[in-house]
Amino acid sequence: MVPRHLMTLADLNPKEISRVLAYSHLLKQKSLPWLRPSMKDVRNMRMPSQSLFNKSVALLFSKRSTRTRLAAETAAFLLGGRALYLSKDDIQLGVNESVRDSARVIGGMCQGIFARVGDHSEIEELANYSPVPVLNALSSYWHPTQILADLLTLHEHAHLFDSNVPEPSVEDRKSLLPQLPPLTVAYVGDSTNVLHDMLVTYPRLGHSLRIATPPQVGYRAPPAVWERVKELKCDEKILWTADPCEAVHNADVVVTDTWISMGQEAEKEQRMRDFAGYQVTEALCREGGARPDWKFLHCLPRKPHEVDDEVFYGPRSLAFPEADNRKWTIMALFDLLFGKWNLYLKD
């Protein structure tokens, strides 16, 4: 059987994305009771899927991580398997051994590859030669697992955006994932891999995007990403501006990301000048006319120049539930892509 891979959420149709989100919610409900310090009664508790029992997932990380690594290792364990963390200093990948040969060797011993790389071409080459499914943990173009976590977080807090949606009970392990009303999502910052997967996902799920990036060359989505956006007709629901105030107008959710990604440290001084006025604050969103109850997302790690403490640690912020949900969405993908090979619905 030829493996199928997941490079970006553009690879999934809206029905498949919704299925992953609902399944993430289900796995979370099944797993959390087992993780509590004291379990009153385990007789009626069901284990989550054990599709990775006696199986291994290779975590190929050429870039360091906190949330992605923790989520992957704990998710694999809950599915009955093991995650093997392989940094660039641990194996020969791309040093004394070609990516092609490494992909074959790793895929011959592990049942899935979760790769966090630099340039997107690296993960494409890996997937081209791997005999097992490859999941993109992050590349220069895309970050699919982050956007799934963001969406799961918004769905779980749908009652904040729609008064007709009841607040979910943490004790109700049979509840369905709440549906989201159409949202206006503002993104203020650099055109990073996080934004790129937002561009190909949010519009297809009925949401509108308003994006502010500096006017200087290099801060908009690269051509290869924008081609996917247009191919999926997502550009029809995207407003792009250089004015953060315009971007946050009528926003239900405000999102930002790092201004200085790994590998861009030498550009820090110039980037700080270019992003002057882009810090997410109460004043910015008030001036721009965001909705009164707007909420905030950030994939972390966060720097104070991107968003101030009042917003980041205040009641608007969903950043830490968002971080927690990295585990459950990665767990769902590991189960469906690596354990069961049925992430993609039949045509």
Short mmCIF file of C-alpha atoms in Angstrom, two decimals, residues 26 29-30 33 36 41 44-46 169-175:
data_model
loop_
_atom_site.label_atom_id
_atom_site.label_comp_id
_atom_site.label_asym_id
_atom_site.label_seq_id
_atom_site.Cartn_x
_atom_site.Cartn_y
_atom_site.Cartn_z
CA LEU A 26 -13.43 12.56 21.42
CA GLN A 29 -12.71 13.25 26.48
CA LYS A 30 -11.66 9.61 26.66
CA PRO A 33 -10.14 10.88 33.03
CA ARG A 36 -6.38 12.74 36.59
CA ASP A 41 -14.16 4.45 39.16
CA ASN A 44 -16.87 2.12 33.09
CA MET A 45 -13.98 4.00 31.57
CA ARG A 46 -12.82 3.14 28.07
CA SER A 169 -19.21 20.63 30.97
CA VAL A 170 -15.79 19.15 31.62
CA GLU A 171 -17.49 16.12 33.17
CA ASP A 172 -19.60 15.33 30.11
CA ARG A 173 -17.50 12.82 28.17
CA LYS A 174 -20.26 12.22 25.63
CA SER A 175 -20.72 15.78 24.45
#
